[in-house]
XYZ file of C-alpha atoms in Angstrom:
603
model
C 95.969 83.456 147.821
C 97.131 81.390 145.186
C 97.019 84.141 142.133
C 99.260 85.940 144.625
C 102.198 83.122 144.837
C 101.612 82.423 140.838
C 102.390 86.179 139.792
C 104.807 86.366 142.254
C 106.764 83.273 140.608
C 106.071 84.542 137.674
C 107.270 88.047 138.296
C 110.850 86.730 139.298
C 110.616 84.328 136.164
C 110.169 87.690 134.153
C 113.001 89.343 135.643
C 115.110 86.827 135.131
C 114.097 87.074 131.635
C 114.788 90.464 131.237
C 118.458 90.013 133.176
C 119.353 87.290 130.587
C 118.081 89.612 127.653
C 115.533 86.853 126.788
C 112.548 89.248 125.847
C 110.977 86.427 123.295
C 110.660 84.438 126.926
C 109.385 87.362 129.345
C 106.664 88.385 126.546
C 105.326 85.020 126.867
C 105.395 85.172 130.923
C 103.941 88.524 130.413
C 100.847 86.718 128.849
C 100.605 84.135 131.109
C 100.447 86.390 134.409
C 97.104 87.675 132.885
C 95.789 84.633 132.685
C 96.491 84.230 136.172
C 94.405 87.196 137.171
C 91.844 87.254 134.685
C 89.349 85.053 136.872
C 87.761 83.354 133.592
C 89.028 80.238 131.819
C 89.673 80.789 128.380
C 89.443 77.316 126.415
C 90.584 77.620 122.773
C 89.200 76.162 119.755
C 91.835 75.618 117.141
C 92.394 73.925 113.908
C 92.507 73.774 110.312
C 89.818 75.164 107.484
C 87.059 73.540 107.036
C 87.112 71.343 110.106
C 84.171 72.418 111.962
C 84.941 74.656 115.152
C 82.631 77.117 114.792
C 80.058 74.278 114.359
C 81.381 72.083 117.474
C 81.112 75.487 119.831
C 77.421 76.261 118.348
C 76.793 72.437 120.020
C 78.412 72.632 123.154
C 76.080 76.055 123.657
C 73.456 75.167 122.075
C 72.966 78.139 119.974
C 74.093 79.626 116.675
C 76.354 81.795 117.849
C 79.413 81.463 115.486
C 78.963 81.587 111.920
C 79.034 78.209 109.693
C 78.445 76.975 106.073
C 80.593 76.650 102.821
C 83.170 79.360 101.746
C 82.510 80.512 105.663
C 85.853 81.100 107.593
C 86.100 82.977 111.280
C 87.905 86.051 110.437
C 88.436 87.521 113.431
C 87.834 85.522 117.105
C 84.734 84.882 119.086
C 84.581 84.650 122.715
C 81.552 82.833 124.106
C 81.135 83.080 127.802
C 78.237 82.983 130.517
C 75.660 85.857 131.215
C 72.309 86.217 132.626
C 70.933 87.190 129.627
C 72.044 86.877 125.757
C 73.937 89.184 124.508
C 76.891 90.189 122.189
C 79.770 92.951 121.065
C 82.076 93.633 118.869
C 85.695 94.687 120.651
C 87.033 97.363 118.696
C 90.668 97.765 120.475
C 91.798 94.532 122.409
C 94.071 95.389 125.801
C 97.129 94.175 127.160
C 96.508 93.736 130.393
C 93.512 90.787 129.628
C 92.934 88.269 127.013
C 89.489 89.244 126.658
C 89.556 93.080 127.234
C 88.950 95.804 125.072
C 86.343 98.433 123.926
C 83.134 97.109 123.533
C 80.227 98.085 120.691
C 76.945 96.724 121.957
C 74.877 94.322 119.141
C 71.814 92.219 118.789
C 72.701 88.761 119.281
C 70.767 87.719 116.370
C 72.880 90.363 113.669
C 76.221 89.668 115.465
C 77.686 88.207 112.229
C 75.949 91.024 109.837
C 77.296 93.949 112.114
C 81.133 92.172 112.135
C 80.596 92.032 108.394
C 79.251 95.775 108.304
C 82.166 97.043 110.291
C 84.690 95.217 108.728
C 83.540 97.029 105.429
C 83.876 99.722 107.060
C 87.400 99.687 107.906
C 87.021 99.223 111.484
C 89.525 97.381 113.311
C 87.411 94.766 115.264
C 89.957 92.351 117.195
C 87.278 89.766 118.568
C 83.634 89.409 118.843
C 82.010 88.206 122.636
C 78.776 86.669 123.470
C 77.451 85.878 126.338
C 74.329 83.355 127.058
C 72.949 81.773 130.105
C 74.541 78.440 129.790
C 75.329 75.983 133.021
C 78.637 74.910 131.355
C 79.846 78.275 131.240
C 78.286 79.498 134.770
C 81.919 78.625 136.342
C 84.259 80.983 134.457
C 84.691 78.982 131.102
C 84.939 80.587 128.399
C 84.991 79.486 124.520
C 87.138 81.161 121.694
C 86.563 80.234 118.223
C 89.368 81.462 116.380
C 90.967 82.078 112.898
C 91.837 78.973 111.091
C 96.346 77.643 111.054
C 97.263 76.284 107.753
C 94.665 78.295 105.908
C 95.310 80.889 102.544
C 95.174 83.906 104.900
C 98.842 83.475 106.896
C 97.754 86.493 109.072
C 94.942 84.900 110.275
C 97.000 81.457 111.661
C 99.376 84.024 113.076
C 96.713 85.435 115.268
C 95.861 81.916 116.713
C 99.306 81.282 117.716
C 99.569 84.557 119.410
C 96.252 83.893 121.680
C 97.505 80.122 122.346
C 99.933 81.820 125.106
C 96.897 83.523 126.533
C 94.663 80.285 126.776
C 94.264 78.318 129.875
C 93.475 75.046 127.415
C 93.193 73.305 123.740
C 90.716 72.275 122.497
C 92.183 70.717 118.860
C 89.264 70.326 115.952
C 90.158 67.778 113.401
C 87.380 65.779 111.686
C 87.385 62.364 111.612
C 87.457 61.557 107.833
C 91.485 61.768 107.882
C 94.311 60.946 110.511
C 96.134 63.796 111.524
C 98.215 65.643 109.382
C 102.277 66.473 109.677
C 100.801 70.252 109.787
C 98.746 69.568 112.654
C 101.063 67.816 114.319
C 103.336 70.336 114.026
C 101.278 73.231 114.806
C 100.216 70.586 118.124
C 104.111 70.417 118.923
C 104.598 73.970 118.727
C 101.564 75.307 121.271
C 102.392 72.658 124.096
C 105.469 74.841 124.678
C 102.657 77.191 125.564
C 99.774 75.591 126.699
C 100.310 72.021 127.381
C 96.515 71.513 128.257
C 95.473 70.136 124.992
C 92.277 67.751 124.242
C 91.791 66.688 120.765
C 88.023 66.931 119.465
C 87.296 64.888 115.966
C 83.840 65.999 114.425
C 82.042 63.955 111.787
C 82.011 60.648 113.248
C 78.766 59.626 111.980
C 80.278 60.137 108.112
C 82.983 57.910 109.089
C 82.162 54.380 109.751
C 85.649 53.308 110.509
C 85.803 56.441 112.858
C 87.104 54.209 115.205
C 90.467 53.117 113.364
C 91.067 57.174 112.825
C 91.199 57.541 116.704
C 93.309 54.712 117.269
C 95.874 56.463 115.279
C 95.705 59.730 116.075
C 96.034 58.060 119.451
C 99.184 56.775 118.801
C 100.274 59.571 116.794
C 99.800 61.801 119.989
C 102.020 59.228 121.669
C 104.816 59.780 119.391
C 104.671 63.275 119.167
C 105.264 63.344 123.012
C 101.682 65.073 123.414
C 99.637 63.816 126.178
C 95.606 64.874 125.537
C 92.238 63.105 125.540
C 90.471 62.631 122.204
C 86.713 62.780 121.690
C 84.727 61.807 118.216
C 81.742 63.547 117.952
C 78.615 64.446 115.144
C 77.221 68.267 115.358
C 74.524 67.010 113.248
C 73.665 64.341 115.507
C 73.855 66.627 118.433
C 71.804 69.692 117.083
C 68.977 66.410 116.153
C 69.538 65.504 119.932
C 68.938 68.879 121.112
C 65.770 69.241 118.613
C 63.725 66.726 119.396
C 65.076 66.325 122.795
C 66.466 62.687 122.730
C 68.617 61.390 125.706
C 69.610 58.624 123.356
C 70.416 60.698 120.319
C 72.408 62.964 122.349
C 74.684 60.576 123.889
C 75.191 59.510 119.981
C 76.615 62.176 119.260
C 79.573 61.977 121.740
C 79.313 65.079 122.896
C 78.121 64.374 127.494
C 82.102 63.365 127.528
C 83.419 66.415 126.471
C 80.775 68.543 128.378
C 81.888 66.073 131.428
C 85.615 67.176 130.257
C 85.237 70.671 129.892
C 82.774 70.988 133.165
C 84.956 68.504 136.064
C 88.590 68.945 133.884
C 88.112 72.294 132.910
C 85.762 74.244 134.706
C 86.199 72.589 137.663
C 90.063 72.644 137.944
C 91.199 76.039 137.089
C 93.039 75.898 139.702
C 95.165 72.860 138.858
C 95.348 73.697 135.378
C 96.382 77.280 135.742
C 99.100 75.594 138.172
C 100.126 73.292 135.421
C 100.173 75.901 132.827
C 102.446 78.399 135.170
C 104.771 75.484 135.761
C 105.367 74.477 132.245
C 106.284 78.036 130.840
C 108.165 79.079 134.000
C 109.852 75.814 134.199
C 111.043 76.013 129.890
C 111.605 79.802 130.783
C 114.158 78.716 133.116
C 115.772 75.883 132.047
C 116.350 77.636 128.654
C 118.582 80.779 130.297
C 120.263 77.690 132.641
C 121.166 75.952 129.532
C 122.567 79.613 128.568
C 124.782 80.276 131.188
C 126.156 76.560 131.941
C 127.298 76.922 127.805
C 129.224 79.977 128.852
C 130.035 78.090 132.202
C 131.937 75.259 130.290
C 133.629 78.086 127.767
C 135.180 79.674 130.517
C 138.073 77.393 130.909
C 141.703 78.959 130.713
C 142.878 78.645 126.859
C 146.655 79.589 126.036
C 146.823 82.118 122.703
C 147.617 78.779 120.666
C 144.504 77.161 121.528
C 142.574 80.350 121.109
C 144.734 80.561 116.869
C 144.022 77.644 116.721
C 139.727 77.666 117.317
C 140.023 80.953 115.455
C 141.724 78.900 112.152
C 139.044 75.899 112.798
C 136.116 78.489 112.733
C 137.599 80.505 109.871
C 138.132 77.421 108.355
C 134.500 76.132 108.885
C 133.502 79.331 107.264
C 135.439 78.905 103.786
C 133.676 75.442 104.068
C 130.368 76.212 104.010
C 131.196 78.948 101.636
C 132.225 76.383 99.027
C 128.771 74.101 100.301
C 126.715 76.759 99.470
C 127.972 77.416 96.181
C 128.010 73.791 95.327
C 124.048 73.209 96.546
C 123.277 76.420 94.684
C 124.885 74.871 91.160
C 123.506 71.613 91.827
C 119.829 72.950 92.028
C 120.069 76.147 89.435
C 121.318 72.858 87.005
C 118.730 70.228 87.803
C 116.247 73.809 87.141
C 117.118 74.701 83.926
C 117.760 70.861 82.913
C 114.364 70.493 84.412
C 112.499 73.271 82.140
C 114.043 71.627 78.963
C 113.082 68.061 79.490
C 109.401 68.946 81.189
C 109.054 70.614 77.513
C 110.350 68.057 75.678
C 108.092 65.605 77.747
C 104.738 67.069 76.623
C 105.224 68.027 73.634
C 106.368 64.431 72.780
C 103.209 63.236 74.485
C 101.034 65.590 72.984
C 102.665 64.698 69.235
C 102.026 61.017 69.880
C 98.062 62.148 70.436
C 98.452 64.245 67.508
C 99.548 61.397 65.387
C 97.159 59.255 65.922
C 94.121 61.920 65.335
C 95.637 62.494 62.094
C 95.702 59.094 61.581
C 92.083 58.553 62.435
C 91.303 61.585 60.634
C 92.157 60.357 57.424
C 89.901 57.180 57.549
C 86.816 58.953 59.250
C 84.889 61.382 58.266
C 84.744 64.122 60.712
C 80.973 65.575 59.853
C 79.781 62.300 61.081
C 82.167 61.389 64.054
C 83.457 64.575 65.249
C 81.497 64.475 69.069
C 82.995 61.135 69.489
C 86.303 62.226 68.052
C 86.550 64.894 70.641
C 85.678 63.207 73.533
C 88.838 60.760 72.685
C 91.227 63.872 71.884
C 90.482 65.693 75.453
C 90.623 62.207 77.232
C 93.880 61.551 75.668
C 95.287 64.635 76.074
C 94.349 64.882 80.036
C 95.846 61.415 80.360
C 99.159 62.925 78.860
C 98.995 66.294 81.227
C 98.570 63.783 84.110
C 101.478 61.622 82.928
C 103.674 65.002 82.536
C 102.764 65.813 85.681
C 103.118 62.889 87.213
C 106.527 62.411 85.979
C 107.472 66.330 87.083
C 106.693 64.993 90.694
C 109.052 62.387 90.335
C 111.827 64.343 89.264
C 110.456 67.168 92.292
C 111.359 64.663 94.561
C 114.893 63.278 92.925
C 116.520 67.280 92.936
C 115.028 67.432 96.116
C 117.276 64.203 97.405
C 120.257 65.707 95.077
C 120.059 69.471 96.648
C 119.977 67.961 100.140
C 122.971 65.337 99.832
C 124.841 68.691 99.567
C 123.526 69.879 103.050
C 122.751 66.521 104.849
C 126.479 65.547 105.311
C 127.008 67.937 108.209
C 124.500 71.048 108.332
C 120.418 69.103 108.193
C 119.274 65.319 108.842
C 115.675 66.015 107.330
C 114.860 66.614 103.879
C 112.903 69.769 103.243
C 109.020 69.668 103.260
C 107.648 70.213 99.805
C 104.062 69.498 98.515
C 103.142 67.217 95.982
C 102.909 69.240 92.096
C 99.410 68.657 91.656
C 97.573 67.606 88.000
C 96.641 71.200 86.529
C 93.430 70.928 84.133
C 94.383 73.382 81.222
C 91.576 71.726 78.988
C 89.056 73.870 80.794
C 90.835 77.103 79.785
C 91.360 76.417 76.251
C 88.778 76.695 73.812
C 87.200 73.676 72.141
C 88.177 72.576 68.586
C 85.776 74.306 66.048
C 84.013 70.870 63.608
C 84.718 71.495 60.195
C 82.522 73.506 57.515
C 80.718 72.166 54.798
C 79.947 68.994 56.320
C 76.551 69.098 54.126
C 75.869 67.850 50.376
C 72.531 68.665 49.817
C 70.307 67.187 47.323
C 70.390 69.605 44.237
C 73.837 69.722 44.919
C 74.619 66.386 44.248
C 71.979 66.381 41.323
C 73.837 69.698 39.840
C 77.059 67.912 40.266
C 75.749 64.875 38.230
C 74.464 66.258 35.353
C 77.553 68.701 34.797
C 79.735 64.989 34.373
C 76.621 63.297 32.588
C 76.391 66.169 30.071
C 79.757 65.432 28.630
C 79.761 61.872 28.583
C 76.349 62.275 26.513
C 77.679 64.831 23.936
C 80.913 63.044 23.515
C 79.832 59.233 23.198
C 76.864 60.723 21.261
C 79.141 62.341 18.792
C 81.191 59.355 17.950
C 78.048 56.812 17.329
C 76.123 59.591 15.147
C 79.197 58.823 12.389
C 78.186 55.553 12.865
C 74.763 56.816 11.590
C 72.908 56.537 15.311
C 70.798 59.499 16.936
C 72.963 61.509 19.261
C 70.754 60.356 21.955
C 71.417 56.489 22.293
C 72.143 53.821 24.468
C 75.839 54.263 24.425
C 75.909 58.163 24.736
C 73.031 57.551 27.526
C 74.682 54.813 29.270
C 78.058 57.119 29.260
C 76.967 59.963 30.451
C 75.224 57.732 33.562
C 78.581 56.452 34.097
C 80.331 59.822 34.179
C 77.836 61.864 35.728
C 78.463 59.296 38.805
C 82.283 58.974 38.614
C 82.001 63.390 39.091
C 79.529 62.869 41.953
C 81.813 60.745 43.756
C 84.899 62.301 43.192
C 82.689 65.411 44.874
C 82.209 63.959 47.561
C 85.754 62.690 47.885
C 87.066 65.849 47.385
C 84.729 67.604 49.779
C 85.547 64.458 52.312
C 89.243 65.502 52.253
C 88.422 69.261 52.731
C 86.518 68.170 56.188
C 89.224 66.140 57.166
C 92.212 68.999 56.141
C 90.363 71.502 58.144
C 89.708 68.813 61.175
C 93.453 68.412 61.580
C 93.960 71.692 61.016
C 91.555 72.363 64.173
C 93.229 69.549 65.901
C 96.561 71.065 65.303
C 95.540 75.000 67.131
C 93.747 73.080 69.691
C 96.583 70.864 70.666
C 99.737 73.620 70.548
C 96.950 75.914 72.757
C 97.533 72.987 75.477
C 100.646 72.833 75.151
C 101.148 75.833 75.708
C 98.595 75.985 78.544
C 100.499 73.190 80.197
C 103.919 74.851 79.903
C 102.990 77.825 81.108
C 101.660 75.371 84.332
C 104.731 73.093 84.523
C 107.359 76.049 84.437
C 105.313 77.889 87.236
C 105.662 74.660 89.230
C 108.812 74.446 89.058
C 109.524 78.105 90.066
C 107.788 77.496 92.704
C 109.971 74.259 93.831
C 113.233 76.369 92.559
C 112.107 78.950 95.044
C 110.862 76.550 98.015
C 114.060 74.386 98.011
C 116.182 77.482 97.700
C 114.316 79.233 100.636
C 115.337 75.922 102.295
C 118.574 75.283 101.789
C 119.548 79.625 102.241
C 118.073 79.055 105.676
C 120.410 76.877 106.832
C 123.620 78.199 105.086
C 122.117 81.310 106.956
C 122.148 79.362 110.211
C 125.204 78.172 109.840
C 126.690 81.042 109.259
C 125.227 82.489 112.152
C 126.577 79.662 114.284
C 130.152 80.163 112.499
C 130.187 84.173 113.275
C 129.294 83.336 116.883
C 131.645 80.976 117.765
C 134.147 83.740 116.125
C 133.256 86.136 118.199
C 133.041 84.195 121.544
C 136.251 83.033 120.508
C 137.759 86.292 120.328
C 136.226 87.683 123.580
C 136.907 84.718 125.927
C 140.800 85.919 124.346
C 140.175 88.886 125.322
C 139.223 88.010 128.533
C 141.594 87.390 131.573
C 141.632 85.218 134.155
C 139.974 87.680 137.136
C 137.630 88.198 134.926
C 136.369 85.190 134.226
C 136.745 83.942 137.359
C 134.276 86.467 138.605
C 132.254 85.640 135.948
C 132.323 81.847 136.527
C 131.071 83.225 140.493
C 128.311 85.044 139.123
C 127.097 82.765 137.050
C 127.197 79.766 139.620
C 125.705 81.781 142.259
C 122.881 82.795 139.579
C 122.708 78.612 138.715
C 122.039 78.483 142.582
C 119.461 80.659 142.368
C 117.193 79.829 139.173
C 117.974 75.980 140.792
C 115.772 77.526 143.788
C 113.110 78.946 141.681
C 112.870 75.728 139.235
C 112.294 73.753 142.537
C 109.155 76.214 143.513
C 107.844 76.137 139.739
C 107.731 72.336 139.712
C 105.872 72.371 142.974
C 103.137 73.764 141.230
C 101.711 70.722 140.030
C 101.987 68.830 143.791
C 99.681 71.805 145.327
C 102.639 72.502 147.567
C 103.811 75.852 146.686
C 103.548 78.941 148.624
C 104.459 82.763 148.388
C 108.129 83.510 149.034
């Protein structure tokens, strides 16, 4: 049989593994061999939050059996595969002899989701979910996994993904089609082929999109670039569950979706065999050339040296090391500098901004009055004041970016050729945290108020001007004294209302003031934990390749020493050994890349 020539190749794959000390390699063989035996072909559905994979397996089965919907995220994986009648678990302790083994809890297919939830409450540790329906794409030993999202807030979760990738007989990658693909996904894409090369990408959402068509063509070539060979299908769930309803031939070949069924039944389904082949010759084959590449490096370091040439690579490396001890301080000063240079001036910045806003509110302030323009006044203060956060901000990016360039000139001249990955700083919106400026008091002069006010300034203009014309023998109540007091009474009403005028406006800017310094310092508090945050990314950075380095330094030290301490016999036999061992992985490299051409048989 052919499972019996696979885990046989693998087996001696393994054990070379082990004889090399490469136990990261004969894990991953390890999985692989169960995949071999394990008679069903597991198909995984990966990608990023919010992308729709549980939604794209509910239409390829035709049934709600993963949960969807906003703020909805797969916590733990589900395994759909075929059975004569519906049913579901909930696997309590997985196995690791199969990717799909475990204990088993029994559920109603319909409160699947609520018993997960219940038992996850419970403290329960559930590793997948399975369900099983009567479904003709699955009658030939597919199976579908819907699993945690990569990229996402939970790390744990994208870990567990990666883990079952070595496990899967095939890809299937979910990324709508609103957006190319992103560097993440690319990455994550690079990463799994070393695992699984059978990869198909799968873009949902098409009918949203109307240049759907232009995001293919890229991702196309994107794939190309990458090195990644895999078909890509755009496809609408919503036009496919309408299909489905009303039971529309046309609808349903809308949607996209009789490809990938075509895919997953003839280039799936229908060639296990060839892709279990091609999945047991890529990791067998990397396996291998990875512990050649090992011992032909020690092959070529086995040369004869004279104790001069072996000082001398001892001074070089020591050397090297002083080197990169001097690098590391000097890319550690350059960034701690541009960071605390960087907290002073992103201080500076806003609060400059935000006086220049202040200004000019004072300044309007003290032509307007506020009782009657203060909604309109506001409106203009928070719009200013977000345009100045977004300008701060805006400007922190910029000078993200320049330390970023500085740090790395440090490291780029001999340890790193890429600069590190770093998000953009986004815009924070500290308006929505900070109270709203309190109008002033008193806006109101009522009626009697203003009458009150009057007669107090009319009353002495009367007696006063009355007075002086009674020695000129008039009444005290005249013309003149009359006429005064009008004129007084409304010079005090006025300079009332004046004076209450500039008592608005004092305690408007007064407001204005508190209201501004609480953004400011809502936006300080923001900028300096952004800039932690790029302090401690770029640092994590940079650390990790001193660290490297370092490592590659102490290595070469010690190799040096040993191949000094070694004499010739010695590494003569060893040179045998490791020839003869060449000879021999040679053989089974031959036999793993046979896979592929159906020509390969048990030893």
């Amino acid at each position: 049989m052919i499972e019996t020539a696979l885990v046989e190749l693998i087996d001696r794959a393994e054990a070379e593994c082990a004889e090399a000390q490469r136990t990261d390699l004969g894990n991953r063989l390890r999985k692989i061999r169960s995949r071999v035996l394990d008679p069903a072909q597991l198909v995984l559905v990966v990608g990023e939050p919010e992308q729709g994979k549980s939604e794209l397996i509910n239409s390829l089965v035709n049934a709600p059996v993963c949960a969807t919907g906003e703020n909805v995220s797969t916590a733990v994986p589900t395994v759909v595969r075929h059975s004569s009648e519906p049913s579901a678990q909930l696997v309590e302790q997985e196995t690791t002899q199969s990717a799909v083994g475990g204990d088993r809890l029994p559920v109603p297919v319909d409160q699947l989701h609520d018993e997960l939830d219940r038992a996850v409450r419970n403290g329960r540790s559930v590793s997948r979910t399975e369900v099983g329906l009567p479904r003709a794409l699955l009658e030939n030993g597919l199976a579908l996994m819907d699993t945690p999202a990569v990229g996402g807030a939970v790390s744990s979760l994208g870990a567990i993904t990666e883990a079952a990738v070595a496990e899967a007989d095939a890809l299937l990658m979910v990324s709508d089609a609103t957006q190319e693909l992103t560097t993440n996904e690319l990455n994550f894409l690079r990463r799994v082929t070393a695992m699984c090369p059978n990869i198909a990408l799968v873009q949902p959402k098409a009918d949203f999109v109307p240049d759907w068509r232009r995001i293919v063509e890229l991702n196309r070539k994107h794939l190309a670039n990458a090195g990644i060979a895999g078909k890509i299908f755009p496809v609408s769930s919503k036009i496919r569950a309408r299909a489905m309803r009303e039971k529309n031939q046309d609808l349903n070949a809308e949607s996209g979706f009789p490809p990938l069924l075509d895919y997953l039944r003839k280039e799936m389904a229908s060639a296990h065999e060839q892709l279990t082949r091609k999945l047991v010759a890529h990791n067998v084959t990397e396996a291998i050339d990875q512990i050649t590449n090992s011992l032909r490096e020690e092959l070529n370091n086995q040369s004869p040296r004279t104790a001069t040439e072996t000082l001398l690579e001892l001074e070089a490396a020591q050397r090297r090391a002083e080197d990169l001890k001097r690098l590391s301080g000097r890319w550690q000063k350059t960034l701690s500098d541009a960071v605390q240079e960087l907290y002073s001036d992103i201080e500076y910045d806003f609060r400059e901004r935000s006086w220049a806003v202040l200004h000019q509110a004072n300044e309007t302030l003290d032509e307007a009055d506020p009782s009657t323009t203060w909604e309109d006044f506001e409106d203009w203060l928070k719009e200013n004041l977000s345009e100045a956060v977004a300008e701060t901000f805006g400007w922190l990016d910029r000078r993200r970016e320049r330390i970023t360039e500085q740090v790395s000139d440090e490291l780029l001249r001999e340890h790193v050729r890429t600069l590190p990955s770093s998000d953009p700083i986004p815009v924070p919106d500290p308006l929505q945290r900070v109270p709203d400026p309190k109008a002033p008091k008193n806006a109101s002069f009522p009626r009697k108020d203003q009458i009150l006010t009057g007669l107090r300034g009319s009353y002495g203009g009367v007696l006063m001007f009355g007075l002086v014309t009674k020695m000129a023998g008039l009444p005290l109540m005249n013309v003149v004294s009359i006429s005064a007091g009008l004129v007084l009474g409304s010079k005090s009403l006025n300079e009332e209302k004046d004076s209450r005028l500039k008592r608005r406006q004092a305690e408007a800017r007064t407001a204005v003031q508190r209201y501004v310094e609480h953004v400011v310092f809502q936006v300080n508090k923001e900028a300096r934990d952004s800039i932690r945050h790029m302090h401690q990314t770029l640092h994590d950075h940079c650390n990790q390749i001193t660290e490297q380095a370092q490592i590659r330094i102490s290595r070469s030290i010690q190799d040096t020493k040993r191949m000094a301490e070694q004499d010739a016999v010695d590494r003569d036999a060893r040179a045998r050994e490791i020839k003869k061992k060449l000879e021999e992985l040679n053989v089974l490299r031959k036999r793993a890349s046979t896979l592929t051409s159906n020509r390969i048989a048990a030893a």
